[in-house]
PDB file of C-alpha atoms and ligand atoms in Angstrom:
ATOM      1  CA  UNK A   1      -4.063 -21.543  50.062  1.00 84.00           C
ATOM      2  CA  UNK A   2      -1.293 -19.251  51.358  1.00 88.00           C
ATOM      3  CA  UNK A   3       1.395 -21.435  49.840  1.00 92.00           C
ATOM      4  CA  UNK A   4      -0.376 -21.559  46.482  1.00 93.00           C
ATOM      5  CA  UNK A   5      -0.716 -17.766  46.460  1.00 96.00           C
ATOM      6  CA  UNK A   6       2.940 -17.409  47.343  1.00 96.00           C
ATOM      7  CA  UNK A   7       4.057 -19.718  44.551  1.00 97.00           C
ATOM      8  CA  UNK A   8       1.814 -17.972  42.030  1.00 97.00           C
ATOM      9  CA  UNK A   9       3.197 -14.543  42.951  1.00 97.00           C
ATOM     10  CA  UNK A  10       6.773 -15.817  42.863  1.00 97.00           C
ATOM     11  CA  UNK A  11       6.143 -17.162  39.377  1.00 97.00           C
ATOM     12  CA  UNK A  12       4.609 -13.843  38.316  1.00 97.00           C
ATOM     13  CA  UNK A  13       7.577 -11.946  39.697  1.00 96.00           C
ATOM     14  CA  UNK A  14       9.995 -13.734  37.382  1.00 96.00           C
ATOM     15  CA  UNK A  15       7.807 -14.792  34.432  1.00 95.00           C
ATOM     16  CA  UNK A  16       5.023 -12.185  34.268  1.00 93.00           C
ATOM     17  CA  UNK A  17       4.665  -9.587  31.509  1.00 94.00           C
ATOM     18  CA  UNK A  18       5.791  -6.566  33.494  1.00 94.00           C
ATOM     19  CA  UNK A  19       6.728  -4.496  30.475  1.00 92.00           C
ATOM     20  CA  UNK A  20       3.151  -3.749  29.369  1.00 95.00           C
ATOM     21  CA  UNK A  21       2.704   0.040  29.672  1.00 95.00           C
ATOM     22  CA  UNK A  22      -0.795  -0.159  31.182  1.00 96.00           C
ATOM     23  CA  UNK A  23       0.613  -2.258  34.010  1.00 95.00           C
ATOM     24  CA  UNK A  24       3.074   0.460  34.881  1.00 93.00           C
ATOM     25  CA  UNK A  25       0.690   3.320  35.378  1.00 93.00           C
ATOM     26  CA  UNK A  26      -1.917   4.393  37.893  1.00 91.00           C
ATOM     27  CA  UNK A  27      -3.693   6.516  35.287  1.00 94.00           C
ATOM     28  CA  UNK A  28      -7.214   5.053  35.281  1.00 95.00           C
ATOM     29  CA  UNK A  29      -7.964   6.284  31.779  1.00 97.00           C
ATOM     30  CA  UNK A  30      -4.910   4.448  30.433  1.00 97.00           C
ATOM     31  CA  UNK A  31      -5.902   1.249  32.248  1.00 96.00           C
ATOM     32  CA  UNK A  32      -9.474   1.552  31.020  1.00 97.00           C
ATOM     33  CA  UNK A  33      -8.390   2.220  27.421  1.00 97.00           C
ATOM     34  CA  UNK A  34      -6.067  -0.800  27.421  1.00 96.00           C
ATOM     35  CA  UNK A  35      -8.827  -3.058  28.720  1.00 95.00           C
ATOM     36  CA  UNK A  36     -11.213  -1.938  25.988  1.00 95.00           C
ATOM     37  CA  UNK A  37      -8.593  -2.353  23.265  1.00 94.00           C
ATOM     38  CA  UNK A  38      -7.472  -5.756  24.539  1.00 92.00           C
ATOM     39  CA  UNK A  39     -11.003  -7.175  24.395  1.00 87.00           C
ATOM     40  CA  UNK A  40     -10.652  -8.252  20.762  1.00 80.00           C
ATOM     41  CA  UNK A  41      -7.107  -7.367  19.799  1.00 85.00           C
ATOM     42  CA  UNK A  42      -3.763  -9.068  20.404  1.00 88.00           C
ATOM     43  CA  UNK A  43      -1.550  -7.661  23.145  1.00 91.00           C
ATOM     44  CA  UNK A  44       1.377  -6.866  20.836  1.00 92.00           C
ATOM     45  CA  UNK A  45      -0.728  -4.870  18.386  1.00 92.00           C
ATOM     46  CA  UNK A  46      -2.303  -2.901  21.209  1.00 94.00           C
ATOM     47  CA  UNK A  47       1.041  -2.244  22.939  1.00 94.00           C
ATOM     48  CA  UNK A  48       3.041  -1.360  19.816  1.00 94.00           C
ATOM     49  CA  UNK A  49       0.476   0.436  17.670  1.00 92.00           C
ATOM     50  CA  UNK A  50      -2.982   1.355  18.835  1.00 93.00           C
ATOM     51  CA  UNK A  51      -2.503   2.188  22.507  1.00 96.00           C
ATOM     52  CA  UNK A  52       0.372   4.697  22.070  1.00 96.00           C
ATOM     53  CA  UNK A  53      -1.187   6.204  18.923  1.00 95.00           C
ATOM     54  CA  UNK A  54      -4.574   6.656  20.579  1.00 96.00           C
ATOM     55  CA  UNK A  55      -3.050   8.238  23.682  1.00 97.00           C
ATOM     56  CA  UNK A  56      -1.032  10.598  21.553  1.00 96.00           C
ATOM     57  CA  UNK A  57      -4.262  11.827  19.944  1.00 95.00           C
ATOM     58  CA  UNK A  58      -6.397  11.752  23.104  1.00 97.00           C
ATOM     59  CA  UNK A  59      -4.049  11.983  26.097  1.00 96.00           C
ATOM     60  CA  UNK A  60      -6.805  12.333  28.700  1.00 96.00           C
ATOM     61  CA  UNK A  61     -10.467  11.578  29.276  1.00 96.00           C
ATOM     62  CA  UNK A  62     -11.195  15.295  28.858  1.00 96.00           C
ATOM     63  CA  UNK A  63      -9.429  15.364  25.493  1.00 97.00           C
ATOM     64  CA  UNK A  64     -11.371  12.294  24.402  1.00 97.00           C
ATOM     65  CA  UNK A  65     -14.671  13.777  25.584  1.00 96.00           C
ATOM     66  CA  UNK A  66     -14.079  16.961  23.583  1.00 96.00           C
ATOM     67  CA  UNK A  67     -13.038  15.199  20.370  1.00 96.00           C
ATOM     68  CA  UNK A  68     -15.547  14.749  17.546  1.00 94.00           C
ATOM     69  CA  UNK A  69     -16.695  11.140  17.169  1.00 92.00           C
ATOM     70  CA  UNK A  70     -15.311  11.023  13.638  1.00 90.00           C
ATOM     71  CA  UNK A  71     -11.779  11.578  14.971  1.00 92.00           C
ATOM     72  CA  UNK A  72     -12.213   8.858  17.605  1.00 94.00           C
ATOM     73  CA  UNK A  73     -13.454   6.364  15.015  1.00 92.00           C
ATOM     74  CA  UNK A  74     -10.599   7.288  12.735  1.00 90.00           C
ATOM     75  CA  UNK A  75      -8.079   6.583  15.516  1.00 91.00           C
ATOM     76  CA  UNK A  76      -9.797   3.214  16.007  1.00 90.00           C
ATOM     77  CA  UNK A  77      -9.543   2.401  12.300  1.00 84.00           C
ATOM     78  CA  UNK A  78      -8.241  -1.117  11.762  1.00 81.00           C
ATOM     79  CA  UNK A  79      -9.025  -2.299  15.300  1.00 84.00           C
ATOM     80  CA  UNK A  80     -12.521  -3.512  14.379  1.00 81.00           C
ATOM     81  CA  UNK A  81     -15.553  -3.792  16.668  1.00 83.00           C
ATOM     82  CA  UNK A  82     -16.157  -0.064  16.373  1.00 87.00           C
ATOM     83  CA  UNK A  83     -18.868  -0.022  19.018  1.00 88.00           C
ATOM     84  CA  UNK A  84     -15.936  -0.145  21.467  1.00 91.00           C
ATOM     85  CA  UNK A  85     -14.731   3.243  20.206  1.00 92.00           C
ATOM     86  CA  UNK A  86     -18.232   4.731  20.229  1.00 93.00           C
ATOM     87  CA  UNK A  87     -18.790   3.556  23.817  1.00 94.00           C
ATOM     88  CA  UNK A  88     -15.383   4.758  24.948  1.00 96.00           C
ATOM     89  CA  UNK A  89     -16.209   8.182  23.570  1.00 97.00           C
ATOM     90  CA  UNK A  90     -19.694   8.207  25.160  1.00 96.00           C
ATOM     91  CA  UNK A  91     -18.221   7.186  28.516  1.00 97.00           C
ATOM     92  CA  UNK A  92     -15.642   9.981  28.349  1.00 97.00           C
ATOM     93  CA  UNK A  93     -18.447  12.442  27.616  1.00 96.00           C
ATOM     94  CA  UNK A  94     -20.446  11.178  30.608  1.00 96.00           C
ATOM     95  CA  UNK A  95     -17.653  11.128  33.178  1.00 95.00           C
ATOM     96  CA  UNK A  96     -15.619  13.998  31.645  1.00 92.00           C
ATOM     97  CA  UNK A  97     -12.636  13.899  34.014  1.00 90.00           C
ATOM     98  CA  UNK A  98     -12.560  10.738  36.139  1.00 92.00           C
ATOM     99  CA  UNK A  99     -13.983   7.239  36.085  1.00 95.00           C
ATOM    100  CA  UNK A 100     -15.950   5.986  39.084  1.00 95.00           C
ATOM    101  CA  UNK A 101     -14.128   3.751  41.541  1.00 94.00           C
ATOM    102  CA  UNK A 102     -16.724   1.051  42.148  1.00 95.00           C
ATOM    103  CA  UNK A 103     -17.884  -1.822  39.978  1.00 94.00           C
ATOM    104  CA  UNK A 104     -21.532  -0.808  40.450  1.00 95.00           C
ATOM    105  CA  UNK A 105     -20.940   2.692  39.099  1.00 96.00           C
ATOM    106  CA  UNK A 106     -18.656   1.521  36.307  1.00 96.00           C
ATOM    107  CA  UNK A 107     -21.250  -0.995  35.131  1.00 96.00           C
ATOM    108  CA  UNK A 108     -23.677   1.857  34.423  1.00 96.00           C
ATOM    109  CA  UNK A 109     -21.370   3.261  31.734  1.00 96.00           C
ATOM    110  CA  UNK A 110     -21.658   2.336  28.047  1.00 94.00           C
ATOM    111  CA  UNK A 111     -19.538  -0.622  26.955  1.00 92.00           C
ATOM    112  CA  UNK A 112     -18.330  -1.516  30.459  1.00 94.00           C
ATOM    113  CA  UNK A 113     -19.294  -5.038  31.439  1.00 93.00           C
ATOM    114  CA  UNK A 114     -18.418  -7.218  34.385  1.00 94.00           C
ATOM    115  CA  UNK A 115     -14.921  -8.035  33.211  1.00 95.00           C
ATOM    116  CA  UNK A 116     -13.902  -4.444  32.396  1.00 95.00           C
ATOM    117  CA  UNK A 117     -15.382  -3.060  35.612  1.00 96.00           C
ATOM    118  CA  UNK A 118     -13.557  -5.624  37.726  1.00 96.00           C
ATOM    119  CA  UNK A 119     -10.297  -5.172  35.800  1.00 96.00           C
ATOM    120  CA  UNK A 120     -10.401  -1.395  36.377  1.00 96.00           C
ATOM    121  CA  UNK A 121     -11.124  -1.884  40.088  1.00 96.00           C
ATOM    122  CA  UNK A 122      -8.520  -4.598  40.580  1.00 96.00           C
ATOM    123  CA  UNK A 123      -5.697  -3.250  38.381  1.00 95.00           C
ATOM    124  CA  UNK A 124      -6.350   0.410  39.070  1.00 94.00           C
ATOM    125  CA  UNK A 125      -7.513   0.438  42.689  1.00 94.00           C
ATOM    126  CA  UNK A 126      -6.131  -2.856  44.062  1.00 94.00           C
ATOM    127  CA  UNK A 127      -9.591  -3.976  45.159  1.00 96.00           C
ATOM    128  CA  UNK A 128      -9.791  -7.573  46.394  1.00 96.00           C
ATOM    129  CA  UNK A 129     -12.166  -8.823  43.718  1.00 96.00           C
ATOM    130  CA  UNK A 130     -11.918 -11.490  41.034  1.00 96.00           C
ATOM    131  CA  UNK A 131     -11.206 -10.691  37.395  1.00 96.00           C
ATOM    132  CA  UNK A 132     -12.192 -13.334  34.863  1.00 96.00           C
ATOM    133  CA  UNK A 133     -11.175 -13.040  31.227  1.00 93.00           C
ATOM    134  CA  UNK A 134     -10.793 -15.992  28.821  1.00 91.00           C
ATOM    135  CA  UNK A 135      -7.304 -16.840  30.070  1.00 94.00           C
ATOM    136  CA  UNK A 136      -8.195 -16.677  33.748  1.00 96.00           C
ATOM    137  CA  UNK A 137     -11.406 -18.645  33.173  1.00 94.00           C
ATOM    138  CA  UNK A 138      -9.380 -21.461  31.633  1.00 94.00           C
ATOM    139  CA  UNK A 139      -6.978 -21.587  34.600  1.00 96.00           C
ATOM    140  CA  UNK A 140      -9.827 -21.497  37.120  1.00 96.00           C
ATOM    141  CA  UNK A 141     -11.816 -24.190  35.317  1.00 94.00           C
ATOM    142  CA  UNK A 142      -8.824 -26.498  35.197  1.00 95.00           C
ATOM    143  CA  UNK A 143      -7.513 -25.754  38.666  1.00 95.00           C
ATOM    144  CA  UNK A 144     -10.905 -26.433  40.279  1.00 94.00           C
ATOM    145  CA  UNK A 145     -11.920 -29.083  37.708  1.00 91.00           C
ATOM    146  CA  UNK A 146     -15.066 -27.187  36.701  1.00 91.00           C
ATOM    147  CA  UNK A 147     -16.235 -29.164  33.727  1.00 82.00           C
ATOM    148  CA  UNK A 148     -19.054 -27.422  31.800  1.00 78.00           C
ATOM    149  CA  UNK A 149     -19.396 -24.870  34.575  1.00 78.00           C
ATOM    150  CA  UNK A 150     -21.571 -21.809  34.100  1.00 87.00           C
ATOM    151  CA  UNK A 151     -19.871 -18.436  33.972  1.00 90.00           C
ATOM    152  CA  UNK A 152     -21.229 -17.515  37.401  1.00 92.00           C
ATOM    153  CA  UNK A 153     -19.607 -20.615  38.921  1.00 93.00           C
ATOM    154  CA  UNK A 154     -16.247 -19.707  37.436  1.00 94.00           C
ATOM    155  CA  UNK A 155     -16.540 -16.197  38.930  1.00 96.00           C
ATOM    156  CA  UNK A 156     -17.457 -17.681  42.325  1.00 95.00           C
ATOM    157  CA  UNK A 157     -14.387 -19.899  42.315  1.00 96.00           C
ATOM    158  CA  UNK A 158     -12.211 -17.026  41.150  1.00 96.00           C
ATOM    159  CA  UNK A 159     -13.604 -14.982  44.063  1.00 96.00           C
ATOM    160  CA  UNK A 160     -12.746 -17.729  46.559  1.00 95.00           C
ATOM    161  CA  UNK A 161      -9.237 -17.893  45.083  1.00 96.00           C
ATOM    162  CA  UNK A 162      -8.456 -14.135  45.282  1.00 96.00           C
ATOM    163  CA  UNK A 163      -5.382 -13.239  47.256  1.00 96.00           C
ATOM    164  CA  UNK A 164      -6.667 -10.433  49.487  1.00 94.00           C
ATOM    165  CA  UNK A 165      -3.110  -9.378  50.361  1.00 94.00           C
ATOM    166  CA  UNK A 166      -2.104  -8.780  46.742  1.00 95.00           C
ATOM    167  CA  UNK A 167      -5.233  -8.899  44.556  1.00 96.00           C
ATOM    168  CA  UNK A 168      -3.818  -6.924  41.645  1.00 96.00           C
ATOM    169  CA  UNK A 169      -0.674  -9.044  41.256  1.00 96.00           C
ATOM    170  CA  UNK A 170      -2.736 -12.200  41.855  1.00 97.00           C
ATOM    171  CA  UNK A 171      -5.155 -11.431  39.011  1.00 97.00           C
ATOM    172  CA  UNK A 172      -2.379 -10.340  36.656  1.00 97.00           C
ATOM    173  CA  UNK A 173      -0.475 -13.526  37.516  1.00 97.00           C
ATOM    174  CA  UNK A 174      -3.491 -15.682  36.655  1.00 97.00           C
ATOM    175  CA  UNK A 175      -3.934 -13.791  33.410  1.00 96.00           C
ATOM    176  CA  UNK A 176      -0.305 -14.354  32.400  1.00 96.00           C
ATOM    177  CA  UNK A 177      -0.415 -17.954  33.558  1.00 97.00           C
ATOM    178  CA  UNK A 178      -3.381 -18.569  31.242  1.00 96.00           C
ATOM    179  CA  UNK A 179      -1.682 -16.821  28.388  1.00 94.00           C
ATOM    180  CA  UNK A 180       1.812 -18.328  28.766  1.00 95.00           C
ATOM    181  CA  UNK A 181       1.513 -21.677  30.600  1.00 96.00           C
ATOM    182  CA  UNK A 182      -2.067 -22.895  30.973  1.00 96.00           C
ATOM    183  CA  UNK A 183      -2.613 -22.473  27.236  1.00 94.00           C
ATOM    184  CA  UNK A 184      -5.634 -24.031  25.484  1.00 91.00           C
ATOM    185  CA  UNK A 185      -3.674 -26.865  23.829  1.00 90.00           C
ATOM    186  CA  UNK A 186      -0.833 -28.746  25.520  1.00 91.00           C
ATOM    187  CA  UNK A 187      -0.671 -26.728  28.741  1.00 94.00           C
ATOM    188  CA  UNK A 188       2.815 -26.680  30.248  1.00 95.00           C
ATOM    189  CA  UNK A 189       1.832 -28.195  33.593  1.00 95.00           C
ATOM    190  CA  UNK A 190       5.428 -29.057  34.504  1.00 95.00           C
ATOM    191  CA  UNK A 191       6.225 -25.307  34.562  1.00 96.00           C
ATOM    192  CA  UNK A 192       3.052 -24.310  36.389  1.00 97.00           C
ATOM    193  CA  UNK A 193       3.155 -22.960  39.958  1.00 96.00           C
ATOM    194  CA  UNK A 194      -0.342 -24.424  40.551  1.00 96.00           C
ATOM    195  CA  UNK A 195       0.561 -27.907  39.381  1.00 95.00           C
ATOM    196  CA  UNK A 196       0.640 -29.623  42.783  1.00 92.00           C
ATOM    197  CA  UNK A 197      -2.961 -28.724  43.676  1.00 93.00           C
ATOM    198  CA  UNK A 198      -4.500 -28.509  40.192  1.00 94.00           C
ATOM    199  CA  UNK A 199      -7.472 -30.853  39.945  1.00 91.00           C
ATOM    200  CA  UNK A 200      -7.833 -30.722  36.173  1.00 88.00           C
ATOM    201  CA  UNK A 201      -4.264 -31.176  35.003  1.00 88.00           C
ATOM    202  CA  UNK A 202      -4.564 -34.797  33.860  1.00 84.00           C
ATOM    203  CA  UNK A 203      -7.338 -34.010  31.400  1.00 83.00           C
ATOM    204  CA  UNK A 204      -6.661 -30.320  30.930  1.00 78.00           C
ATOM    205  CA  UNK A 205      -7.868 -30.133  27.326  1.00 81.00           C
ATOM    206  CA  UNK A 206     -11.316 -31.394  28.316  1.00 79.00           C
ATOM    207  CA  UNK A 207     -11.888 -27.948  29.819  1.00 78.00           C
ATOM    208  CA  UNK A 208     -11.255 -26.100  26.596  1.00 78.00           C
ATOM    209  CA  UNK A 209     -13.295 -28.095  24.133  1.00 66.00           C
ATOM    210  CA  UNK A 210     -15.447 -25.731  22.185  1.00 69.00           C
ATOM    211  CA  UNK A 211     -18.247 -25.950  19.734  1.00 68.00           C
ATOM    212  CA  UNK A 212     -17.001 -25.409  16.207  1.00 73.00           C
ATOM    213  CA  UNK A 213     -17.748 -21.909  14.962  1.00 75.00           C
ATOM    214  CA  UNK A 214     -20.201 -21.870  12.098  1.00 84.00           C
ATOM    215  CA  UNK A 215     -18.743 -19.537   9.501  1.00 88.00           C
ATOM    216  CA  UNK A 216     -20.875 -17.788   6.942  1.00 89.00           C
ATOM    217  CA  UNK A 217     -19.577 -17.098   3.424  1.00 92.00           C
ATOM    218  CA  UNK A 218     -20.655 -13.819   1.898  1.00 90.00           C
ATOM    219  CA  UNK A 219     -19.898 -11.953  -1.360  1.00 93.00           C
ATOM    220  CA  UNK A 220     -19.788  -8.162  -1.162  1.00 92.00           C
ATOM    221  CA  UNK A 221     -19.566  -5.732  -4.092  1.00 95.00           C
ATOM    222  CA  UNK A 222     -18.141  -2.226  -3.674  1.00 95.00           C
ATOM    223  CA  UNK A 223     -17.504   0.622  -6.086  1.00 95.00           C
ATOM    224  CA  UNK A 224     -14.346   2.703  -6.428  1.00 95.00           C
ATOM    225  CA  UNK A 225     -14.906   6.222  -7.670  1.00 95.00           C
ATOM    226  CA  UNK A 226     -11.931   8.598  -7.645  1.00 94.00           C
ATOM    227  CA  UNK A 227     -12.000  12.185  -8.861  1.00 92.00           C
ATOM    228  CA  UNK A 228      -9.204  14.733  -8.487  1.00 91.00           C
ATOM    229  CA  UNK A 229      -7.335  12.656  -5.927  1.00 91.00           C
ATOM    230  CA  UNK A 230     -10.472  12.157  -3.819  1.00 93.00           C
ATOM    231  CA  UNK A 231     -12.393   8.957  -3.223  1.00 94.00           C
ATOM    232  CA  UNK A 232     -16.168   8.715  -2.770  1.00 94.00           C
ATOM    233  CA  UNK A 233     -17.228   7.210   0.571  1.00 94.00           C
ATOM    234  CA  UNK A 234     -20.633   6.912   2.189  1.00 93.00           C
ATOM    235  CA  UNK A 235     -21.694   7.182   5.796  1.00 90.00           C
ATOM    236  CA  UNK A 236     -22.540   3.606   6.722  1.00 87.00           C
ATOM    237  CA  UNK A 237     -26.040   2.701   7.816  1.00 82.00           C
ATOM    238  CA  UNK A 238     -25.026  -0.828   8.874  1.00 81.00           C
ATOM    239  CA  UNK A 239     -24.943  -1.431  12.609  1.00 78.00           C
ATOM    240  CA  UNK A 240     -21.399  -2.785  12.716  1.00 77.00           C
ATOM    241  CA  UNK A 241     -19.975   0.218  10.814  1.00 81.00           C
ATOM    242  CA  UNK A 242     -22.271   2.863  12.284  1.00 83.00           C
ATOM    243  CA  UNK A 243     -20.915   6.412  11.795  1.00 84.00           C
ATOM    244  CA  UNK A 244     -18.020   5.148   9.702  1.00 89.00           C
ATOM    245  CA  UNK A 245     -17.199   5.893   6.087  1.00 91.00           C
ATOM    246  CA  UNK A 246     -17.467   2.952   3.707  1.00 92.00           C
ATOM    247  CA  UNK A 247     -17.188   2.320  -0.015  1.00 94.00           C
ATOM    248  CA  UNK A 248     -20.494   2.542  -1.905  1.00 93.00           C
ATOM    249  CA  UNK A 249     -22.184  -0.804  -2.561  1.00 92.00           C
ATOM    250  CA  UNK A 250     -22.722  -1.598  -6.252  1.00 93.00           C
ATOM    251  CA  UNK A 251     -24.343  -4.142  -8.519  1.00 91.00           C
ATOM    252  CA  UNK A 252     -21.531  -6.160 -10.128  1.00 89.00           C
ATOM    253  CA  UNK A 253     -20.869  -5.289 -13.802  1.00 90.00           C
ATOM    254  CA  UNK A 254     -18.253  -7.520 -15.352  1.00 88.00           C
ATOM    255  CA  UNK A 255     -16.433  -4.946 -17.503  1.00 91.00           C
ATOM    256  CA  UNK A 256     -15.928  -2.675 -14.462  1.00 92.00           C
ATOM    257  CA  UNK A 257     -14.339  -5.387 -12.330  1.00 95.00           C
ATOM    258  CA  UNK A 258     -11.067  -4.299 -10.672  1.00 94.00           C
ATOM    259  CA  UNK A 259     -10.051  -6.911  -8.142  1.00 94.00           C
ATOM    260  CA  UNK A 260     -11.216  -9.296  -5.434  1.00 94.00           C
ATOM    261  CA  UNK A 261      -9.844 -10.112  -1.989  1.00 94.00           C
ATOM    262  CA  UNK A 262     -10.765 -12.133   1.062  1.00 94.00           C
ATOM    263  CA  UNK A 263     -11.657 -10.594   4.407  1.00 92.00           C
ATOM    264  CA  UNK A 264     -12.817 -12.063   7.723  1.00 87.00           C
ATOM    265  CA  UNK A 265     -15.170 -10.333  10.085  1.00 81.00           C
ATOM    266  CA  UNK A 266     -16.475 -12.107  13.201  1.00 78.00           C
ATOM    267  CA  UNK A 267     -18.256 -15.209  11.820  1.00 83.00           C
ATOM    268  CA  UNK A 268     -18.214 -13.955   8.227  1.00 86.00           C
ATOM    269  CA  UNK A 269     -15.760 -15.088   5.589  1.00 91.00           C
ATOM    270  CA  UNK A 270     -16.065 -12.458   2.906  1.00 91.00           C
ATOM    271  CA  UNK A 271     -15.126 -12.304  -0.756  1.00 94.00           C
ATOM    272  CA  UNK A 272     -14.923  -8.605  -1.504  1.00 95.00           C
ATOM    273  CA  UNK A 273     -15.239  -7.592  -5.161  1.00 95.00           C
ATOM    274  CA  UNK A 274     -14.255  -4.092  -6.270  1.00 96.00           C
ATOM    275  CA  UNK A 275     -15.648  -2.360  -9.360  1.00 95.00           C
ATOM    276  CA  UNK A 276     -14.904   0.877 -11.140  1.00 94.00           C
ATOM    277  CA  UNK A 277     -17.688   3.336 -10.498  1.00 93.00           C
ATOM    278  CA  UNK A 278     -18.321   6.439 -12.622  1.00 90.00           C
ATOM    279  CA  UNK A 279     -21.347   7.960 -10.929  1.00 88.00           C
ATOM    280  CA  UNK A 280     -22.086   8.243  -7.237  1.00 89.00           C
ATOM    281  CA  UNK A 281     -24.871   9.598  -5.057  1.00 89.00           C
ATOM    282  CA  UNK A 282     -24.893  13.294  -4.333  1.00 88.00           C
ATOM    283  CA  UNK A 283     -24.498  12.798  -0.600  1.00 89.00           C
ATOM    284  CA  UNK A 284     -21.176  10.901  -0.753  1.00 92.00           C
ATOM    285  CA  UNK A 285     -18.217  12.264   1.177  1.00 92.00           C
ATOM    286  CA  UNK A 286     -15.173  13.035  -0.971  1.00 94.00           C
ATOM    287  CA  UNK A 287     -12.061  12.179   1.015  1.00 93.00           C
ATOM    288  CA  UNK A 288      -8.579  13.127  -0.157  1.00 92.00           C
ATOM    289  CA  UNK A 289      -6.645   9.902  -0.709  1.00 91.00           C
ATOM    290  CA  UNK A 290      -3.563  11.461   0.845  1.00 90.00           C
ATOM    291  CA  UNK A 291      -5.583  12.089   4.033  1.00 87.00           C
ATOM    292  CA  UNK A 292      -7.359   8.740   4.061  1.00 89.00           C
ATOM    293  CA  UNK A 293      -5.637   7.691   7.301  1.00 84.00           C
ATOM    294  CA  UNK A 294      -7.417  10.512   9.116  1.00 86.00           C
ATOM    295  CA  UNK A 295     -10.856   9.282   7.997  1.00 88.00           C
ATOM    296  CA  UNK A 296     -12.975   6.850  10.043  1.00 90.00           C
ATOM    297  CA  UNK A 297     -12.717   3.873   7.702  1.00 90.00           C
ATOM    298  CA  UNK A 298     -12.950   0.175   8.506  1.00 86.00           C
ATOM    299  CA  UNK A 299     -10.167  -2.373   7.978  1.00 84.00           C
ATOM    300  CA  UNK A 300     -12.189  -3.761   5.051  1.00 88.00           C
ATOM    301  CA  UNK A 301     -12.066  -0.355   3.324  1.00 91.00           C
ATOM    302  CA  UNK A 302      -8.384  -0.019   4.198  1.00 89.00           C
ATOM    303  CA  UNK A 303      -7.719  -3.417   2.658  1.00 91.00           C
ATOM    304  CA  UNK A 304      -9.656  -2.472  -0.478  1.00 93.00           C
ATOM    305  CA  UNK A 305      -7.523   0.650  -0.930  1.00 92.00           C
ATOM    306  CA  UNK A 306      -4.308  -1.282  -0.341  1.00 91.00           C
ATOM    307  CA  UNK A 307      -5.353  -3.950  -2.841  1.00 91.00           C
ATOM    308  CA  UNK A 308      -5.579  -1.188  -5.478  1.00 90.00           C
ATOM    309  CA  UNK A 309      -2.369   0.524  -4.362  1.00 86.00           C
ATOM    310  CA  UNK A 310      -4.325   3.561  -3.237  1.00 82.00           C
ATOM    311  CA  UNK A 311      -3.038   3.500   0.315  1.00 69.00           C
ATOM    312  CA  UNK A 312      -0.063   2.155   2.275  1.00 60.00           C
TER     313      UNK A 312
HETATM  314  S1  SF4 B 401      -1.322 -27.525  36.251  1.00 86.51           S
HETATM  315 FE1  SF4 B 401      -1.671 -27.477  34.078  1.00 86.51          FE
HETATM  316  S2  SF4 B 401      -3.879 -27.475  33.832  1.00 86.51           S
HETATM  317 FE2  SF4 B 401      -3.459 -26.944  35.959  1.00 86.51          FE
HETATM  318  S3  SF4 B 401      -3.440 -24.733  35.992  1.00 86.51           S
HETATM  319 FE3  SF4 B 401      -1.334 -25.384  35.686  1.00 86.51          FE
HETATM  320  S4  SF4 B 401      -1.006 -25.453  33.475  1.00 86.51           S
HETATM  321 FE4  SF4 B 401      -3.219 -25.353  33.864  1.00 86.51          FE
END
């Protein structure tokens, strides 16, 4: 095992993604924030856009805890899966200044599951524990030839594989290996530091066969009402957009049709139709179009505004 660990770390030293800002800090809030953002969003978008912008607005846990939820949701706008932002905010309000240092305590906080808790403990505190995200799971399944293994089995094997001398670098190396070499299709086994011992390399793609996602097509109809440079938005009552501002739903009327666009959200493939709307409910929120970026709106609403040239 020592030799395998050594080879893996040597590979990480030269090939790993060392430029990611959350890998070059010991600020636990920064590490935690990056882990939450990375759950459903590509690394480059997090690194280049959302992570620095969010930290500029909320530079510390205290600042985040004090901020109104509306501002936090607005900073999350476009990232999707808004429960992540709500939970991040709740957690900041619970802990106020510092996150706990153990997995057990971290798991009690909103939105922190097994992966996030272990990532914070391993990457932030160098604890000798396994971290298993999608990329690492794929490497572990292939390396140990765990066909159709349950999640708990993958974690057990990852635990047995941890390098107790350098757990942080070990877990980051596995993560990068899964993302750069042991990729879902056509893994680059010839470049892999685990190749000699890997039990699954000859049929590597067997370990990544997935059930086909069942997509659901849906038509949605929204109204656009603008008065004096302000647009009418409603506080959403839908679970996925809770506490966010959305366009009012309307019944489609042909002569008021403006445009249509496609949008994807989790398993939904949406056709979004926009209609001119003259009258709105009394309780709508009028948001200045020039300040729309400050409002907690979803990427669907953003897209609607862009499709009508009402926003950048
Ligand atoms: S040898 Fe191939 S299948 Fe095995 S861990 Fe490396 S890249 Fe993945």
